[in-house]
Coordinates of C-alpha atoms in Angstrom, one line a residue:
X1 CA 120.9 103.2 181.8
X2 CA 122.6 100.3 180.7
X3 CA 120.8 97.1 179.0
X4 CA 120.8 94.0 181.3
X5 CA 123.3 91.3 179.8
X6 CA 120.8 88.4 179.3
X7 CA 121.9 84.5 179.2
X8 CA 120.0 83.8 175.6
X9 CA 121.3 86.5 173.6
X10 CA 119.0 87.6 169.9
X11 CA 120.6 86.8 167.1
X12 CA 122.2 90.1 165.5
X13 CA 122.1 90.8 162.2
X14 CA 126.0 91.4 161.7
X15 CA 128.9 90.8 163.2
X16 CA 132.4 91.5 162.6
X17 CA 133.7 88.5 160.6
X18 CA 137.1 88.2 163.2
X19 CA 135.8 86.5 165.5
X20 CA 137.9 83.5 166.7
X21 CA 136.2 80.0 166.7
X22 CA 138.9 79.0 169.6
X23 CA 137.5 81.8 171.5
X24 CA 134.0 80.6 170.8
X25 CA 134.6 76.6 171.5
X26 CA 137.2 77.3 174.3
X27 CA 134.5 77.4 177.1
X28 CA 133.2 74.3 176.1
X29 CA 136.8 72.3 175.7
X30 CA 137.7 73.6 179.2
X31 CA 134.4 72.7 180.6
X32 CA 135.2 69.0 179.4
X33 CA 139.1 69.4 180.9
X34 CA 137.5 70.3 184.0
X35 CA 135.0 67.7 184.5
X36 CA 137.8 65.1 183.2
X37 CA 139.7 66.4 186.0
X38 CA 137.3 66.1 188.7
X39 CA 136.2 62.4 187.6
X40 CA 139.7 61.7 188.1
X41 CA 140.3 63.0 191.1
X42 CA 137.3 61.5 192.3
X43 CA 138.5 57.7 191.7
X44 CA 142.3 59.1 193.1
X45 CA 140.4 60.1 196.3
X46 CA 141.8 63.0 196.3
X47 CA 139.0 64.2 199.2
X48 CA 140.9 61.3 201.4
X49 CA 144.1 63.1 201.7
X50 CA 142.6 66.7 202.2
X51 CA 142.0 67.9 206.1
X52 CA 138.0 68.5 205.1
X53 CA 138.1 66.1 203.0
X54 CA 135.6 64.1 205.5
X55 CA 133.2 67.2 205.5
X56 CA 133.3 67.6 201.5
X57 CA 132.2 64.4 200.8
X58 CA 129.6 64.5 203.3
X59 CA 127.9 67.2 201.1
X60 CA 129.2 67.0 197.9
X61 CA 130.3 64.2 195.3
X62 CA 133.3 64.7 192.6
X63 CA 131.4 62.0 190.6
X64 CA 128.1 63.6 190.2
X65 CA 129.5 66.8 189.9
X66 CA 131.7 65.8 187.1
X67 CA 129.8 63.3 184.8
X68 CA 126.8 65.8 184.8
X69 CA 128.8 68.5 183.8
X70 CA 129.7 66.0 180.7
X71 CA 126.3 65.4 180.1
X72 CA 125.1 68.9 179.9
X73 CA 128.0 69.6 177.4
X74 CA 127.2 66.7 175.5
X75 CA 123.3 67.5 175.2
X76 CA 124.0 71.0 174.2
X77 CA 126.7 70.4 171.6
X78 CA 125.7 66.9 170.2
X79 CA 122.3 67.6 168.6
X80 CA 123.6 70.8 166.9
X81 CA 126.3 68.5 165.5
X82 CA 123.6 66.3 164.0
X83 CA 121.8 69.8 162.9
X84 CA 124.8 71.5 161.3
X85 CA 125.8 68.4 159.2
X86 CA 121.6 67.6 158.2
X87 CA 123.2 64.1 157.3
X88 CA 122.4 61.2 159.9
X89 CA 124.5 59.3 158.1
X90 CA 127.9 61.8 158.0
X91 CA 127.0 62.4 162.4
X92 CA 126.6 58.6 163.2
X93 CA 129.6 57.9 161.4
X94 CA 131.9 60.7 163.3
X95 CA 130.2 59.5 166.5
X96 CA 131.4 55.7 165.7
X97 CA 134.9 56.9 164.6
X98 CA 135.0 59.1 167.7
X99 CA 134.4 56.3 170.4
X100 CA 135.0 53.2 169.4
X101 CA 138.9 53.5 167.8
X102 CA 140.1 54.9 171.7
X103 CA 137.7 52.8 173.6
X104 CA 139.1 49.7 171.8
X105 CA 142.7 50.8 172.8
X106 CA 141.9 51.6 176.1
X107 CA 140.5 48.2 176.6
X108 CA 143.6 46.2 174.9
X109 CA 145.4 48.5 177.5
X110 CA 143.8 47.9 180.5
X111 CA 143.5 44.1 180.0
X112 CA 147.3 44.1 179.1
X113 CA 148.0 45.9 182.3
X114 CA 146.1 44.5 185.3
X115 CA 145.6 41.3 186.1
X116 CA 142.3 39.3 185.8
X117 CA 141.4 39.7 189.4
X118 CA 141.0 43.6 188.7
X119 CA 137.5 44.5 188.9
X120 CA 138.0 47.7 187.1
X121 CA 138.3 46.2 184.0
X122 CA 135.7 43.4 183.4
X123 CA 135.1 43.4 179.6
X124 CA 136.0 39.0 178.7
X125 CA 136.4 38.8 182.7
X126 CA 132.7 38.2 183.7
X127 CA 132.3 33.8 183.2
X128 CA 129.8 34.9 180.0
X129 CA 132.7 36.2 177.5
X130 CA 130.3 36.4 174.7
X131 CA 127.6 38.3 176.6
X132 CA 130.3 40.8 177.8
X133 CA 131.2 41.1 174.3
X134 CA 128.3 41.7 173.0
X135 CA 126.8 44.3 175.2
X136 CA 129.9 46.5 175.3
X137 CA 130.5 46.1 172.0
X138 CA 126.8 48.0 171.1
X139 CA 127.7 50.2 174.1
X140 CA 124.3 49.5 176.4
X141 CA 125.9 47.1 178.4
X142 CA 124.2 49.2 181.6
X143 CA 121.1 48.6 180.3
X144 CA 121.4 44.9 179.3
X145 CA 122.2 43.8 182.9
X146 CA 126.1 43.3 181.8
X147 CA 128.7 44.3 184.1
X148 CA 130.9 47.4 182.3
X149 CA 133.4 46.2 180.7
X150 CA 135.4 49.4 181.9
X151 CA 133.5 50.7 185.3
X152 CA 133.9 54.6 183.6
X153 CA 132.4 53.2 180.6
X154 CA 128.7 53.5 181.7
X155 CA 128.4 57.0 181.0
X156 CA 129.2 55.9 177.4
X157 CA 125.9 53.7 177.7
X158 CA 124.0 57.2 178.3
X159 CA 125.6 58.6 175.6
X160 CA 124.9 56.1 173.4
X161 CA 121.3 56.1 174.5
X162 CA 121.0 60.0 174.4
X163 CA 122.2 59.7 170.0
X164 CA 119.5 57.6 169.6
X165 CA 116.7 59.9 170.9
X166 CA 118.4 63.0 169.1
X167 CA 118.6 61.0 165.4
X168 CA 114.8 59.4 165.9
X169 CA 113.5 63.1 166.9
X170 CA 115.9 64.7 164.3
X171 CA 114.2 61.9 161.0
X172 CA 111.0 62.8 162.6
X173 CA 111.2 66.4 162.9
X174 CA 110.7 66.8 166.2
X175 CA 114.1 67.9 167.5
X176 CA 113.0 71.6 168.2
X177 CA 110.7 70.2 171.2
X178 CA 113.7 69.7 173.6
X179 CA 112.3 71.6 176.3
X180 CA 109.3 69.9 176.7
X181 CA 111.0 66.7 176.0
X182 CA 113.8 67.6 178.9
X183 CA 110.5 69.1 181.2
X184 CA 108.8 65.1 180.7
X185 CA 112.1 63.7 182.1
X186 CA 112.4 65.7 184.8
X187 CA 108.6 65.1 185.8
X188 CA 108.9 61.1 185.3
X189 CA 112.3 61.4 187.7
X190 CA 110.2 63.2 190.5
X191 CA 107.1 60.9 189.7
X192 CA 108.4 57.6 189.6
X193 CA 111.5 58.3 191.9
X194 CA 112.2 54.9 193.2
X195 CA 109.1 53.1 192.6
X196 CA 110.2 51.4 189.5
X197 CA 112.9 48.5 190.3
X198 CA 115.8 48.6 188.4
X199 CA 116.4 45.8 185.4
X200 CA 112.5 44.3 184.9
X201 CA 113.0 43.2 181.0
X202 CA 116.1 41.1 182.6
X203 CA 113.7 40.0 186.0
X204 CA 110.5 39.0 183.1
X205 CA 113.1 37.0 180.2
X206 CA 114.6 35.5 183.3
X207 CA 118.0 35.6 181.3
X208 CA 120.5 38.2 179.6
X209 CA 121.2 36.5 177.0
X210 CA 117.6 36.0 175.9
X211 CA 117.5 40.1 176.2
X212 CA 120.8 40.1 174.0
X213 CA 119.2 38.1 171.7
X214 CA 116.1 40.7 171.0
X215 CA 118.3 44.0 171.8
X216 CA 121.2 42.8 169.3
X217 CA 119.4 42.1 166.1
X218 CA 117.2 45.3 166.8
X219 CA 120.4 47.8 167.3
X220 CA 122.2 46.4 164.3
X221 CA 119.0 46.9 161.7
X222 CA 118.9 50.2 163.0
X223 CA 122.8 51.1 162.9
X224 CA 122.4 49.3 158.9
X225 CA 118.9 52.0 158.5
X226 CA 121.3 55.1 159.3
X227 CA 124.2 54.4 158.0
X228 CA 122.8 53.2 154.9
X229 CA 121.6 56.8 152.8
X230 CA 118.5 56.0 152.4
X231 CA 116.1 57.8 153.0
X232 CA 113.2 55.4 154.1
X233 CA 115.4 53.3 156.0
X234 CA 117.5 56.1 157.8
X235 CA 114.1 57.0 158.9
X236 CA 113.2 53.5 160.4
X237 CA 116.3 52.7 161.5
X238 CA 116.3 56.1 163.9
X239 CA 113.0 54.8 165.0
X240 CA 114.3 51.4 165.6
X241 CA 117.1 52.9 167.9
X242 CA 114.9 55.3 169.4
X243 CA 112.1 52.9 170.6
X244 CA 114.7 50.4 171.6
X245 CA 116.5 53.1 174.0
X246 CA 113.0 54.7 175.5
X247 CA 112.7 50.6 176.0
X248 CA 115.5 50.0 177.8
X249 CA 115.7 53.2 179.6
X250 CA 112.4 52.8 181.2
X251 CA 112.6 49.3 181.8
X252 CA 115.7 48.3 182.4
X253 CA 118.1 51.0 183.9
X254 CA 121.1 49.3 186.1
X255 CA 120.7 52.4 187.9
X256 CA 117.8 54.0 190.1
X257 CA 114.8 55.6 188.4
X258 CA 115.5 59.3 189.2
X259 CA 119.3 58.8 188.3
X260 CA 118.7 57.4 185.1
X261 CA 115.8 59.8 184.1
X262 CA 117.6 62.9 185.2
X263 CA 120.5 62.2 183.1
X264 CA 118.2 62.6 179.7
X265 CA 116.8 65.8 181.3
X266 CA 119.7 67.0 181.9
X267 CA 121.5 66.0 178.3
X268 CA 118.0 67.4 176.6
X269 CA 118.4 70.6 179.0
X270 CA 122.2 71.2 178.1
X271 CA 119.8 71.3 173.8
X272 CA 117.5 73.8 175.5
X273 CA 120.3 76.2 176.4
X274 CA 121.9 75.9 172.9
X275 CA 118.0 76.4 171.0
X276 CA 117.7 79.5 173.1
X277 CA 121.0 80.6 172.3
X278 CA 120.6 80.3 168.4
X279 CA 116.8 81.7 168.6
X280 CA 114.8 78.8 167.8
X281 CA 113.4 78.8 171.3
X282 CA 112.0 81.6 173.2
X283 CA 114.4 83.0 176.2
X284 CA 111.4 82.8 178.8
X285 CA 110.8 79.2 178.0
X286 CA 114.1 78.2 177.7
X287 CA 114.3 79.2 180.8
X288 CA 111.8 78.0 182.6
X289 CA 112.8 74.8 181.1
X290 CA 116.1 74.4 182.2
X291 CA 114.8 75.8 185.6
X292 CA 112.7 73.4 186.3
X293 CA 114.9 70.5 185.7
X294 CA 117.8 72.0 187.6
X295 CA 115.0 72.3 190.3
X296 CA 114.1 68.9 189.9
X297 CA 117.2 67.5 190.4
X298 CA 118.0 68.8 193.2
X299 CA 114.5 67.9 194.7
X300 CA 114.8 64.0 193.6
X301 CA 118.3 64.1 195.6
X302 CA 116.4 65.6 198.8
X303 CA 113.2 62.8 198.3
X304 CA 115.5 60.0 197.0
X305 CA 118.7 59.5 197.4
X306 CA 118.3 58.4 201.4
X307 CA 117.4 55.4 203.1
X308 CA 120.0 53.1 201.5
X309 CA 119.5 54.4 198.0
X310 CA 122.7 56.2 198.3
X311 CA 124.5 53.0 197.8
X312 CA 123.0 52.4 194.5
X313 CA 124.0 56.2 192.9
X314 CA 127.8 56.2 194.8
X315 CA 127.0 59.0 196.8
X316 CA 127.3 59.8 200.5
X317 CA 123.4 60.9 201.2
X318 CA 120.9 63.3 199.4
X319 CA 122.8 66.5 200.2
X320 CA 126.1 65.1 197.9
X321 CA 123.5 64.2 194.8
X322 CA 121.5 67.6 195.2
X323 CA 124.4 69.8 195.8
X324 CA 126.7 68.5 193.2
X325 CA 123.9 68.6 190.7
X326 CA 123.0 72.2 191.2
X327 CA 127.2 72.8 191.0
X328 CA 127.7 71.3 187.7
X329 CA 124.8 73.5 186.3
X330 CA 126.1 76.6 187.9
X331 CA 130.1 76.2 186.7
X332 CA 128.0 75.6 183.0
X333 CA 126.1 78.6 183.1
X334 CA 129.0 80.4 184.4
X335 CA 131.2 79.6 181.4
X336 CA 128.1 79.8 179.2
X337 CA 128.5 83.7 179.9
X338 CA 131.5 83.9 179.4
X339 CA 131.9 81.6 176.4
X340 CA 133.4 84.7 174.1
X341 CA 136.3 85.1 176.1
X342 CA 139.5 83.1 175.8
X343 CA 140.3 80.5 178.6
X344 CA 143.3 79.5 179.5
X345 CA 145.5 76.8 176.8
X346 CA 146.2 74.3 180.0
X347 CA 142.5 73.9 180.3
X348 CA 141.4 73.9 176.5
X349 CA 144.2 71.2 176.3
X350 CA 142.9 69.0 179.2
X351 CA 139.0 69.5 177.2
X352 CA 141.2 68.3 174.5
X353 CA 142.6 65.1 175.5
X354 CA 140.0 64.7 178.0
X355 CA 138.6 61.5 176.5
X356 CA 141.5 59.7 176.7
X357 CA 142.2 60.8 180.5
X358 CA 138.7 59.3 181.1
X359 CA 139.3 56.1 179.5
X360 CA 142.4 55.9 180.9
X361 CA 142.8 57.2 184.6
X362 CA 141.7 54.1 186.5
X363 CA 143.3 51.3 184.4
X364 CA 146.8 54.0 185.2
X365 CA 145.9 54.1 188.7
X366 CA 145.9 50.6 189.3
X367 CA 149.1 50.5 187.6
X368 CA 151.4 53.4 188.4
X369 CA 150.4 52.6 192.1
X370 CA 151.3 49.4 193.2
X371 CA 154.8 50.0 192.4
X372 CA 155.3 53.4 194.9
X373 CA 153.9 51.6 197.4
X374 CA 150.2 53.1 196.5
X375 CA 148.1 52.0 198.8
X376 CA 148.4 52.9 201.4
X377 CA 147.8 56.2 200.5
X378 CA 151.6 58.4 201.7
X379 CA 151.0 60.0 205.0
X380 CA 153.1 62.7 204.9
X381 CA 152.0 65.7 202.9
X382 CA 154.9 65.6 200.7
X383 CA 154.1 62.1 199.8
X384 CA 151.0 63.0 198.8
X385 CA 151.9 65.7 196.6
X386 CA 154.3 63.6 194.9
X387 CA 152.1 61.2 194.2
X388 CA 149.5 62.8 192.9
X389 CA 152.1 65.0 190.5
X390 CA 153.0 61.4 189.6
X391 CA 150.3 60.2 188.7
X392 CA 148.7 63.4 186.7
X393 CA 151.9 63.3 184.9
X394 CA 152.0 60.1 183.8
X395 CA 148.1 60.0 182.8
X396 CA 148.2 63.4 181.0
X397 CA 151.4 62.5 178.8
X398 CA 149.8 58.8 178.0
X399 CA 146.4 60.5 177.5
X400 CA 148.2 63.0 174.8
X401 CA 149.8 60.1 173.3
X402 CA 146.2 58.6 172.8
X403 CA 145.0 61.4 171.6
X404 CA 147.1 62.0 168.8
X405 CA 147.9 58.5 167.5
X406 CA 144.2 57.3 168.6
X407 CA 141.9 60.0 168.6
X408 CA 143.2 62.3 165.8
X409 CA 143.9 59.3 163.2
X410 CA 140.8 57.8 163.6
X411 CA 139.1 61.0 163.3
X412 CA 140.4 61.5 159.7
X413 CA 140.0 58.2 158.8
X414 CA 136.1 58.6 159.8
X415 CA 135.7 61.5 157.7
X416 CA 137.2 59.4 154.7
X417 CA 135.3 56.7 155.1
X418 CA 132.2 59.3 155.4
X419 CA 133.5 60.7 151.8
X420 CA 134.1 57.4 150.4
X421 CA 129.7 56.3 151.2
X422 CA 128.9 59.8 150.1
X423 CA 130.5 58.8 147.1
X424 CA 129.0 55.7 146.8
X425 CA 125.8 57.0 147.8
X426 CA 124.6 60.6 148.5
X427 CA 124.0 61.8 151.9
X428 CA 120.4 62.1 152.5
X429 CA 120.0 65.7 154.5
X430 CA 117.7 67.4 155.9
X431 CA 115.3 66.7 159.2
X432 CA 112.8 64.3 159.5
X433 CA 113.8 62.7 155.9
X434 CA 110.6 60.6 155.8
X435 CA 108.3 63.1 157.8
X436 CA 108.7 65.2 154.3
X437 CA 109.4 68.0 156.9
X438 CA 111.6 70.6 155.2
X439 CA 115.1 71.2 156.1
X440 CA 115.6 71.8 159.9
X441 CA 118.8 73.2 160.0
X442 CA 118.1 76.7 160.7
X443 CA 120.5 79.1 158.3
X444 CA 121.0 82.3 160.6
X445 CA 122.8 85.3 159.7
X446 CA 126.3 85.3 161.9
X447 CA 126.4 86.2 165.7
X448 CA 128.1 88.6 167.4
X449 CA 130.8 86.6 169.6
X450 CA 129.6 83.4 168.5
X451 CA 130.8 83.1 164.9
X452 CA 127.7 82.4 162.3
X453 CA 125.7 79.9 163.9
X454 CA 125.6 76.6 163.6
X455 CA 126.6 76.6 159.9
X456 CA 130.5 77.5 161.2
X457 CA 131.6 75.2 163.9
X458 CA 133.0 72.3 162.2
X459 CA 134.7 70.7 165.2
X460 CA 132.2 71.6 167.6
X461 CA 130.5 68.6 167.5
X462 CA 132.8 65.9 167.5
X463 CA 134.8 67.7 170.4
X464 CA 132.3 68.7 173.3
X465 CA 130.5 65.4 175.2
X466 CA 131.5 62.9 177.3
X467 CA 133.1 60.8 174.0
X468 CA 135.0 64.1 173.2

């Protein structure tokens, strides 16, 4: 009788020492080139030049589906990037090298490109330059009642967000509790639901500056804390940030309560599923972790998202939020099993560059269009089809371009500058560095099909969330 193939493999003792870290991260990279993909099609309204399209987005959303497939990746790849290197210092400075260089570009292009009467791209275009500034410049611009200075970029804000809960819980040696920490989201999404208004530190100060002028000060004494390599203040500085974030998250979300909740329990989920994968959490409560918030968000779609409240998460009705939701978790596990196989180059090139396409696909939109006439969209099917070759084409080859003079240069120049402070200053590693907690990373002997643990994935976890 043959074993059943469970999803949390043990750790084996042995494996053979062959075994292709492509093969191991390509399930992850085409994950990311598929939900970069669907985002895009999403704002290209692809569903209104389909037959069904009507039907399809009656019951399901591209958007949903899409970003919470990013933000599964990200929580399962990002906190074991922060656990591999055991340096807060070394991750926060990959993360900062890894967003800002391309989202700085992708601003200078989009303002370049469309006029000022774009709404798309809003960053200097709002009446309060400085505020917009500001609050896109830390990257919680969503959560400081500032209008995105890219409308894509908000999913940067919950990035953003998310690194601060995963450093503070890391310096405190509490980032092996993900699954209870994912469980308490998914309870305060179905508790709370839409009973707390959106944006109360904002409706209380009475002004966003004033709230800009507590937040600001706050973030950059933390950002100094962690990147500094001390041990004391890397520890209060990731407290700083943390607090700050469970703040602003609670308090002053742009978007709905259940929205913004669910997105941390799913992030902290997408941690569960890499814990149980490595062994430091049990299958059955892994399980039951990531169970109940897949349940969850699927039930705060069916109680929620109705009566109007549709309008505020972009989605056609609580069948579209629910059913997406549930997709994006299914397409992960899918992959998940078969993560030792090799996918296909096309896709692991799209998770590749698929930063760039996201920064870039609406700013090219509004371009490319205009001049063939788009909109209207082309009636004839042939019309269609050309246009959207058109546009794919031209977004994928100016995406590759970003990635390898934006992306890729800045990426090296990251890890020098990350050489240069070691230099300067030795990293402090280890968890919870003023918690006097031993060191957190766990050292596993190597997996079967998975390379040897988190010790050997060196680009994993700069090349798997939302930010790439």
């Amino acid at each position: 009788m043959k074993k059943p193939i469970l999803p949390f493999p043990r750790p084996r003792a042995a494996s053979a020492p062959g075994s292709a870290a492509g093969a191991r991260l390509g399930w992850l990279d085409a994950l990311r080139g598929i939900a970069a993909l669907v985002v895009v099609l999403h704002h290209f309204d692809v569903l209104r030049m389909l037959p069904f399209g009507g039907m399809v987005w009656r019951n399901f959303d591209l958007g949903v589906f899409g970003v919470m497939l990013f933000f599964i990746v990200s929580g399962y790849i990002i906190p074991a990037s922060l656990e591999r290197r055991g340096d807060v210092r070394a991750f926060w400075i990959g993360r900062l090298f890894r967003i800002y260089p391309a989202v700085i570009v992708a601003f200078a292009a989009a303002i370049m490109m469309l006029p000022a009467g774009d709404g798309s791209v809003a960053l200097l275009r709002t009446g309060d330059d400085l505020a917009s500034l500001v609050a896109n410049g830390l990257m919680l611009q969503d959560m400081l009642g500032v209008i995105n200075g890219m409308n894509v970029t908000w999913t940067l804000c919950y990035e953003m967000v998310f690194y601060f809960f995963v450093t503070a819980l890391f310096t405190r040696g509490l980032h092996r509790h993900s699954a209870p920490i994912a469980v308490a989201f998914a309870g305060a999404a179905l508790a709370i639901g839409t009973a707390l208004a959106p944006q109360l530190l904002i409706t209380e100060l009475g002004s966003v500056r004033l709230l800009l002028l507590i937040v600001t000060p706050i973030v950059l004494l933390g950002f100094w804390g962690v990147l500094s390599g001390n041990r004391k203040a890397t520890a209060a500085g990731a407290l700083l940030l943390g607090g700050l974030g469970l703040v602003l998250v609670t308090l002053n979300s742009r978007a709905v309560a259940f929205e913004t909740l669910m997105i941390f329990a799913t992030m902290f989920a997408g941690t569960v599923v890499y814990r149980a994968q490595h062994g430091t959490i049990r299958r059955v409560p892994a399980l039951l972790a990531c169970g109940s918030v897949v349940l969850a968000g699927v039930l705060v779609g069916w109680l929620y998202n109705r009566n109007g409240v549709q309008e505020s998460t972009w989605t056609s009705g609580w069948k579209a939020w629910s059913l997406s939701y549930l997709a994006a978790w299914i397409l992960f596990g899918l992959f998940f099993l078969l993560r030792g196989r090799r996918f296909p180059k096309p896709l692991t090139w799209l998770g590749a560059i698929s930063f760039s396409m996201y920064l870039l696909h609406f700013p090219l939109l509004r371009t490319v269009g205009p001049p063939l006439g788009v909109p209207p969209m082309p009636e004839s099917t042939l019309g269609k089809v050309a246009w959207t070759a058109i546009f794919l084409t031209v977004l994928m080859a100016a995406s590759h371009l970003m990635y390898r003079l934006v992306e890729l240069p800045a990426q090296r120049l990251g890890k020098r500058v990350q050489r240069a402070a070691d230099r300067r200053r030795p990293a402090v590693t280890g968890a919870a560095t003023a918690a006097g907690v031993p060191d957190a990373v766990p050292r596993r002997q190597p997996e079967g099909g998975e390379g040897r643990g988190t010790g050997t994935a060196p680009a994993a976890g700069e090349k798997a969330s939302v930010s790439g």
